[in-house]
Amino acid sequence: MASGRILVAQGGGPTAVINQSLAGVVLEARRFGHIERVYGARHGVRGIVDEDLVDLSQETRHHLEGVAATPSSALGSTRDKPDLAYCQEIFKVLRAHEIDHFFYIGGNDSSDTVRIVSEQAALAAYPLRCMHIPKTIDNDLVGNDHTPGFPSAARFVAQAFAGANLDNASLPGIYVGVVMGRHAGFLTAAAALGRKFADDGPHLVYLPERTFVLEHFLADVKAVYDRLGRCVVAVSEGIHDASGAPIATLLAKEVERDAHGNVQLSGTGALADLLCDEIKDKLKIKRVRGDTFGYLQRSFLGCVSDVDQREAREVGEKAVQYAVAGAQSGSVAIRRVGDYAVDYLLQPLEAVAGKTRVMEDEFITASGNDVTEAFRLYLRPLLGTGLPDAYRLRHNPVAKVLGTGSRG
Amino acid sequence: MASGRILVAQGGGPTAVINQSLAGVVLEARRFGHIERVYGARHGVRGIVDEDLVDLSQETRHHLEGVAATPSSALGSTRDKPDLAYCQEIFKVLRAHEIDHFFYIGGNDSSDTVRIVSEQAALAAYPLRCMHIPKTIDNDLVGNDHTPGFPSAARFVAQAFAGANLDNASLPGIYVGVVMGRHAGFLTAAAALGRKFADDGPHLVYLPERTFVLEHFLADVKAVYDRLGRCVVAVSEGIHDASGAPIATLLAKEVERDAHGNVQLSGTGALADLLCDEIKDKLKIKRVRGDTFGYLQRSFLGCVSDVDQREAREVGEKAVQYAVAGAQSGSVAIRRVGDYAVDYLLQPLEAVAGKTRVMEDEFITASGNDVTEAFRLYLRPLLGTGLPDAYRLRHNPVAKVLGTGSRG
């Protein structure tokens, strides 16, 4: 019955390691003699309905390894979310090309797409193995210890804040760095892993899991500034007021939404600028700088966790094993089984699709503006090996000869 | 006559390798038996007048190597620009501590500070060797092939655009990345080194060496978008209209100036947002994203050029050789003597101080929106070894079975 044709696609936002999963699928499939072809759809489900397919069977192993080590989605991605009619088009193409295994590498929204496609296939009595392969820098998939893509983005954020902290220590003032993460604060929280010394920033971390109150934020910043003469702040793009309205949209002229109904939060510096203006206006502090990490944090070429690379490869391999050898459909998940070691399991698509994990309470301090040691222990092994270290001069003061400087 | 006391300080914006120069000074000074002490001033000239000095002689070689590999100014920096009264305070402190060698690691403004201090020392008949050690990510010091700090920042920018290009290819649209560089476009131009394939971005590069005309910009973006369905743009924060007014300030509510009279261009996302709004409004393109690289490009922990590290170390060493062994004052400069090799020379302080190098015409295309092959040849060796590579899948299309997709 099985044709031995696989179709793989990539959906949602790119990551530094999503091509590892692609390579995992293609290379693992080669181990199975009856798999005659591995096709890739360009730009996710959009490429399926457009019959915009490429034959990955013609790729060399060596070249695939090069692609695997390259960030962003090599097949291209899409923000399309298939409805019933869209799915009927997908089936038409899958049937026409005699595809019997569909692998979709993506996050929340992509897993929901796989669920819908799988249900439509069942309704149409079409024999299709549907596998969702996890990927998201937001780390917001339920049933996973963490998701491929998050560790590398977290490493970027940690290294970025380690550097921003050094910069801020050199030229003191306020620094606000805005990090991606609509509903889940994991990536913003990763900023805390950039700390080494007790007085290192980020000194404050604001997450979408807690209500953002501007007055509290300003008081927090003032307290740190009064104590250290400087303050480094990590802020999630998804912070919101008590009503759930994103702070970012309080400023935006017009709100842009994608096909999933998500408000566009990235690709604009508005939130950082708003917060900096408030600090300047209300706290009368002069040197206030804001950066929005934007797309660099998910696609920077040259900042990747080797642990993330390995696991992203494995979820692709496991997907093929579950689907081709095991004749199952589902979503591959990562489970932590040691400090540090992982194993993989297959979840039902319904268990993952459309659900959002947020940071567990144990990861957030009672004050709501920092992360706990438990979070640091959770994240540290994911960042991988070879993290750059930061050294500071030891303080050996020279005795004053003149006394307090006249300009001091 | 010589007391054998050195004072070293760091001024202006931090870089990824400014501590290499600091280590170069301290470690090279140890070779000279009559140098009894190497002091560091905290936060540049501000630390001198405040007598906020540390004794670097007490640092171990091993620890100094760790500091050397850490980005940002380990001694702290300042934006202060000494006037006559300020310099008299500096002399008072230098004299009180019997300093006879003053090393200041910095850019344009810092070299001018060294010149003023040197002139004041001469007027006061105070025996002081004054050395300016070059540092700036802007690469805008005259008389230098390039300046330490620029190659590492350029590497960050090139890697960032290589990744942003991959991201943009995956989810097509317009991407605008704003890069530091007030008067000189070198760092923005480095974005072009992120290209590998002919259709890779950045497709357009806007530099402060050319007048920015919004209508031309929009026409350029439209032309690329019509051709490729996407467009990646590198823009200098310093772009200006025909009157010289920065495009960034056309938006800002209030303009912040530092002690040197420089308008604050960094630490705000306003320019990227302005340009993105114009593209959305005028070209009616929906997916338009802007990032402002901000402080990441000069302080990111973990992106550095090994060539830059080596040269930053050497300018520190050479400064000590010129001053201590040669009893000279001046500004250390880098000269290219091979492809690729450098040598160092000493310039008079007046030749460097307060002057600004901008990109040579041969580095900018006639169209004014890209760089030439000459620039790529100039920059490539500076980026160092081990640059990450980017691979894309080869295009092996699968023949359509159904014909053009009904939703295509």
PDB file of N, CA, C and O in Angstrom, chain A residues 195 205 207 210 359-373:
ATOM      1  N   ARG A 195      24.530  36.672  33.029  1.00  0.00           N
ATOM      2  CA  ARG A 195      25.156  37.196  34.248  1.00  0.00           C
ATOM      3  C   ARG A 195      26.315  36.323  34.721  1.00  0.00           C
ATOM      4  O   ARG A 195      26.270  35.110  34.605  1.00  0.00           O
ATOM      5  N   VAL A 205      13.960  41.575  34.751  1.00  0.00           N
ATOM      6  CA  VAL A 205      13.472  40.748  33.638  1.00  0.00           C
ATOM      7  C   VAL A 205      11.933  40.765  33.663  1.00  0.00           C
ATOM      8  O   VAL A 205      11.336  40.348  34.654  1.00  0.00           O
ATOM      9  N   LEU A 207       8.395  39.545  31.984  1.00  0.00           N
ATOM     10  CA  LEU A 207       7.902  38.409  31.220  1.00  0.00           C
ATOM     11  C   LEU A 207       6.416  38.531  30.938  1.00  0.00           C
ATOM     12  O   LEU A 207       5.672  39.139  31.728  1.00  0.00           O
ATOM     13  N   ARG A 210       3.506  37.645  33.571  1.00  0.00           N
ATOM     14  CA  ARG A 210       3.084  38.522  34.660  1.00  0.00           C
ATOM     15  C   ARG A 210       2.541  39.818  34.056  1.00  0.00           C
ATOM     16  O   ARG A 210       3.011  40.276  33.013  1.00  0.00           O
ATOM     17  N   MET A 359       5.883  29.951  30.940  1.00  0.00           N
ATOM     18  CA  MET A 359       6.869  29.643  31.980  1.00  0.00           C
ATOM     19  C   MET A 359       6.180  29.169  33.251  1.00  0.00           C
ATOM     20  O   MET A 359       5.220  29.779  33.724  1.00  0.00           O
ATOM     21  N   GLU A 360       6.711  28.087  33.811  1.00  0.00           N
ATOM     22  CA  GLU A 360       6.184  27.572  35.051  1.00  0.00           C
ATOM     23  C   GLU A 360       6.465  28.575  36.181  1.00  0.00           C
ATOM     24  O   GLU A 360       7.484  29.275  36.163  1.00  0.00           O
ATOM     25  N   ASP A 361       5.590  28.592  37.165  1.00  0.00           N
ATOM     26  CA  ASP A 361       5.740  29.545  38.277  1.00  0.00           C
ATOM     27  C   ASP A 361       7.076  29.397  38.994  1.00  0.00           C
ATOM     28  O   ASP A 361       7.649  30.380  39.464  1.00  0.00           O
ATOM     29  N   GLU A 362       7.563  28.173  39.070  1.00  0.00           N
ATOM     30  CA  GLU A 362       8.825  27.946  39.789  1.00  0.00           C
ATOM     31  C   GLU A 362      10.024  28.618  39.107  1.00  0.00           C
ATOM     32  O   GLU A 362      11.094  28.725  39.712  1.00  0.00           O
ATOM     33  N   PHE A 363       9.824  29.045  37.875  1.00  0.00           N
ATOM     34  CA  PHE A 363      10.912  29.695  37.139  1.00  0.00           C
ATOM     35  C   PHE A 363      10.933  31.219  37.328  1.00  0.00           C
ATOM     36  O   PHE A 363      11.847  31.901  36.859  1.00  0.00           O
ATOM     37  N   ILE A 364       9.905  31.759  37.953  1.00  0.00           N
ATOM     38  CA  ILE A 364       9.785  33.216  38.090  1.00  0.00           C
ATOM     39  C   ILE A 364       9.820  33.581  39.571  1.00  0.00           C
ATOM     40  O   ILE A 364       9.148  32.948  40.388  1.00  0.00           O
ATOM     41  N   THR A 365      10.611  34.591  39.909  1.00  0.00           N
ATOM     42  CA  THR A 365      10.693  35.003  41.318  1.00  0.00           C
ATOM     43  C   THR A 365       9.365  35.597  41.782  1.00  0.00           C
ATOM     44  O   THR A 365       8.554  36.045  40.965  1.00  0.00           O
ATOM     45  N   ALA A 366       9.180  35.607  43.088  1.00  0.00           N
ATOM     46  CA  ALA A 366       7.943  36.152  43.659  1.00  0.00           C
ATOM     47  C   ALA A 366       7.758  37.615  43.264  1.00  0.00           C
ATOM     48  O   ALA A 366       6.636  38.075  43.053  1.00  0.00           O
ATOM     49  N   SER A 367       8.882  38.338  43.128  1.00  0.00           N
ATOM     50  CA  SER A 367       8.801  39.755  42.757  1.00  0.00           C
ATOM     51  C   SER A 367       8.289  39.933  41.321  1.00  0.00           C
ATOM     52  O   SER A 367       7.862  41.025  40.940  1.00  0.00           O
ATOM     53  N   GLY A 368       8.366  38.866  40.540  1.00  0.00           N
ATOM     54  CA  GLY A 368       7.856  38.928  39.172  1.00  0.00           C
ATOM     55  C   GLY A 368       8.758  39.644  38.191  1.00  0.00           C
ATOM     56  O   GLY A 368       8.401  39.795  37.019  1.00  0.00           O
ATOM     57  N   ASN A 369       9.940  40.061  38.639  1.00  0.00           N
ATOM     58  CA  ASN A 369      10.829  40.774  37.722  1.00  0.00           C
ATOM     59  C   ASN A 369      12.207  40.121  37.598  1.00  0.00           C
ATOM     60  O   ASN A 369      13.190  40.788  37.267  1.00  0.00           O
ATOM     61  N   ASP A 370      12.241  38.810  37.846  1.00  0.00           N
ATOM     62  CA  ASP A 370      13.503  38.085  37.655  1.00  0.00           C
ATOM     63  C   ASP A 370      13.184  36.586  37.562  1.00  0.00           C
ATOM     64  O   ASP A 370      12.048  36.167  37.774  1.00  0.00           O
ATOM     65  N   VAL A 371      14.219  35.807  37.228  1.00  0.00           N
ATOM     66  CA  VAL A 371      14.037  34.359  37.167  1.00  0.00           C
ATOM     67  C   VAL A 371      14.712  33.711  38.364  1.00  0.00           C
ATOM     68  O   VAL A 371      15.565  34.318  39.018  1.00  0.00           O
ATOM     69  N   THR A 372      14.334  32.471  38.628  1.00  0.00           N
ATOM     70  CA  THR A 372      14.856  31.742  39.786  1.00  0.00           C
ATOM     71  C   THR A 372      16.089  30.923  39.418  1.00  0.00           C
ATOM     72  O   THR A 372      16.417  30.744  38.240  1.00  0.00           O
ATOM     73  N   GLU A 373      16.740  30.395  40.458  1.00  0.00           N
ATOM     74  CA  GLU A 373      17.854  29.473  40.239  1.00  0.00           C
ATOM     75  C   GLU A 373      17.378  28.233  39.488  1.00  0.00           C
ATOM     76  O   GLU A 373      18.125  27.636  38.705  1.00  0.00           O
TER      77      GLU A 373
END
